[in-house]
Amino acid sequence: MSATQNSARTEALRAAPMNSWVALSEDETRVIATGATYEEVVKRTEEAGIAEPVLIKTPSKWLSFSV
């Protein structure tokens, strides 16, 4: 993943609701759907016509860390 894509993914996830399921586009640069449950997000993604989304559960709180 390029630095630009990584930055776009980070921004998309930070804009998503906390403690929710998020479906990202195949290139991980935009949010396709969000929801409280996995099933809800899968349904919304299918309705949007996205074949292979990236599904992620956002945390209840963002934490900073260094590796």
Backbone as numpy.savetxt, mean C-alpha at the origin, in Angstrom:
# Nx Ny Nz CAx CAy CAz Cx Cy Cz
14.42 -2.18 -7.12 13.58 -1.02 -7.12 14.47 0.22 -7.12
14.14 1.18 -7.95 14.93 2.39 -8.03 14.66 3.30 -6.83
15.53 4.24 -6.62 15.35 5.19 -5.51 14.07 5.99 -5.70
13.74 6.32 -6.94 12.51 7.06 -7.22 11.29 6.24 -6.86
11.27 4.96 -7.24 10.16 4.09 -6.90 10.06 3.90 -5.39
11.20 3.73 -4.73 11.20 3.55 -3.29 10.61 4.78 -2.60
10.99 5.96 -3.07 10.47 7.20 -2.51 8.96 7.31 -2.74
8.51 6.96 -3.94 7.07 7.01 -4.27 6.30 6.03 -3.40
6.85 4.83 -3.19 6.18 3.84 -2.33 6.09 4.35 -0.90
7.17 4.93 -0.40 7.18 5.46 0.96 6.13 6.55 1.12
6.06 7.45 0.18 5.07 8.53 0.25 3.64 7.98 0.17
3.41 7.00 -0.69 2.08 6.40 -0.81 1.67 5.73 0.50
2.58 5.00 1.11 2.26 4.31 2.36 2.05 5.29 3.51
2.82 6.34 3.55 2.64 7.34 4.63 1.31 8.07 4.50
0.79 8.17 3.30 -0.50 8.83 3.08 -1.68 7.89 3.37
-1.41 6.60 3.43 -2.47 5.61 3.68 -2.88 5.62 5.15
-4.11 5.21 5.43 -4.56 5.15 6.82 -3.72 4.18 7.65
-3.49 4.53 8.90 -2.76 3.67 9.81 -3.61 2.44 10.15
-2.92 1.33 10.44 -3.56 0.08 10.85 -4.65 -0.35 9.87
-4.31 -0.32 8.58 -5.25 -0.74 7.55 -4.52 -1.56 6.50
-5.29 -2.20 5.65 -4.72 -2.92 4.50 -4.65 -1.97 3.33
-3.57 -2.04 2.58 -3.34 -1.16 1.44 -2.95 -1.99 0.23
-3.55 -1.69 -0.91 -3.16 -2.32 -2.17 -2.42 -1.27 -2.98
-1.18 -1.58 -3.32 -0.36 -0.69 -4.14 -0.37 -1.18 -5.59
-0.13 -0.26 -6.50 0.00 -0.63 -7.92 1.17 -1.59 -8.07
1.24 -2.28 -9.21 2.29 -3.27 -9.44 3.69 -2.67 -9.32
3.85 -1.39 -9.65 5.17 -0.74 -9.52 5.36 -0.10 -8.14
4.37 -0.26 -7.27 4.40 0.19 -5.88 4.53 1.70 -5.72
4.01 2.47 -6.68 4.13 3.91 -6.61 2.83 4.63 -6.24
1.70 3.90 -6.22 0.44 4.55 -5.86 -0.49 3.58 -5.16
-1.35 4.14 -4.33 -2.33 3.34 -3.60 -3.54 3.11 -4.50
-3.92 1.85 -4.65 -5.09 1.49 -5.46 -6.34 1.42 -4.58
-6.18 0.84 -3.39 -7.32 0.67 -2.49 -6.82 0.56 -1.05
-7.70 0.93 -0.12 -7.42 0.74 1.30 -8.67 0.16 1.95
-8.48 -0.47 3.09 -9.62 -1.02 3.81 -9.22 -1.60 5.15
-10.22 -1.88 5.95 -9.97 -2.42 7.29 -9.58 -3.89 7.25
-10.02 -4.61 6.21 -9.71 -6.03 6.12 -9.03 -6.36 4.79
-8.32 -7.46 4.81 -7.66 -7.97 3.60 -8.70 -8.22 2.51
-9.79 -8.86 2.87 -10.83 -9.21 1.90 -11.42 -7.97 1.24
-11.63 -6.93 2.03 -12.18 -5.68 1.51 -11.25 -5.07 0.46
-9.96 -5.08 0.73 -8.99 -4.50 -0.20 -8.87 -5.34 -1.46
-8.90 -6.66 -1.32 -8.84 -7.54 -2.50 -10.04 -7.27 -3.40
-11.23 -7.15 -2.81 -12.44 -6.88 -3.60 -12.33 -5.54 -4.33
-11.87 -4.51 -3.64 -11.74 -3.19 -4.26 -10.69 -3.20 -5.36
-9.63 -3.96 -5.15 -8.58 -4.05 -6.16 -9.10 -4.76 -7.42
-9.83 -5.84 -7.22 -10.42 -6.54 -8.36 -11.38 -5.63 -9.12
-12.18 -4.85 -8.39 -13.11 -3.92 -9.03 -12.37 -2.84 -9.83
-11.16 -2.49 -9.39 -10.36 -1.49 -10.09 -9.64 -2.08 -11.30
-9.69 -3.42 -11.44 -9.07 -4.08 -12.58 -7.58 -4.27 -12.47
-7.05 -4.27 -11.26 -5.62 -4.48 -11.05 -5.38 -5.96 -10.81
-4.58 -6.58 -11.66 -4.38 -8.04 -11.62 -3.44 -8.48 -10.51
-2.34 -7.78 -10.31 -1.34 -8.23 -9.34 -0.89 -7.08 -8.44
-1.75 -6.66 -7.51 -1.36 -5.59 -6.61 -0.37 -6.08 -5.55
0.25 -5.15 -4.89 1.10 -5.45 -3.73 0.27 -5.10 -2.51
-0.02 -6.11 -1.66 -0.85 -5.88 -0.48 0.02 -5.76 0.75
-0.25 -4.72 1.54 0.54 -4.44 2.73 -0.39 -4.02 3.85
-0.05 -4.43 5.06 -0.77 -3.98 6.25 0.05 -2.86 6.86
-0.55 -1.67 7.00 0.17 -0.55 7.59 0.20 -0.71 9.11
1.22 -0.19 9.74 1.33 -0.31 11.19 0.37 0.64 11.90
0.16 0.42 13.18 -0.68 1.33 13.96 0.08 2.61 14.30
1.43 2.55 14.18 2.27 3.71 14.45 3.56 3.55 13.66
3.97 4.61 12.94 5.24 4.56 12.23 6.37 4.78 13.21
7.41 3.98 13.11 8.58 4.10 13.96 9.80 4.35 13.11
10.69 5.16 13.60 11.95 5.39 12.91 12.96 4.36 13.37
13.76 3.89 12.43 14.85 2.98 12.79 15.95 3.09 11.77
17.11 2.64 12.15 18.27 2.68 11.28 18.91 1.30 11.24
19.33 0.90 10.04 19.95 -0.41 9.88 21.40 -0.21 9.50
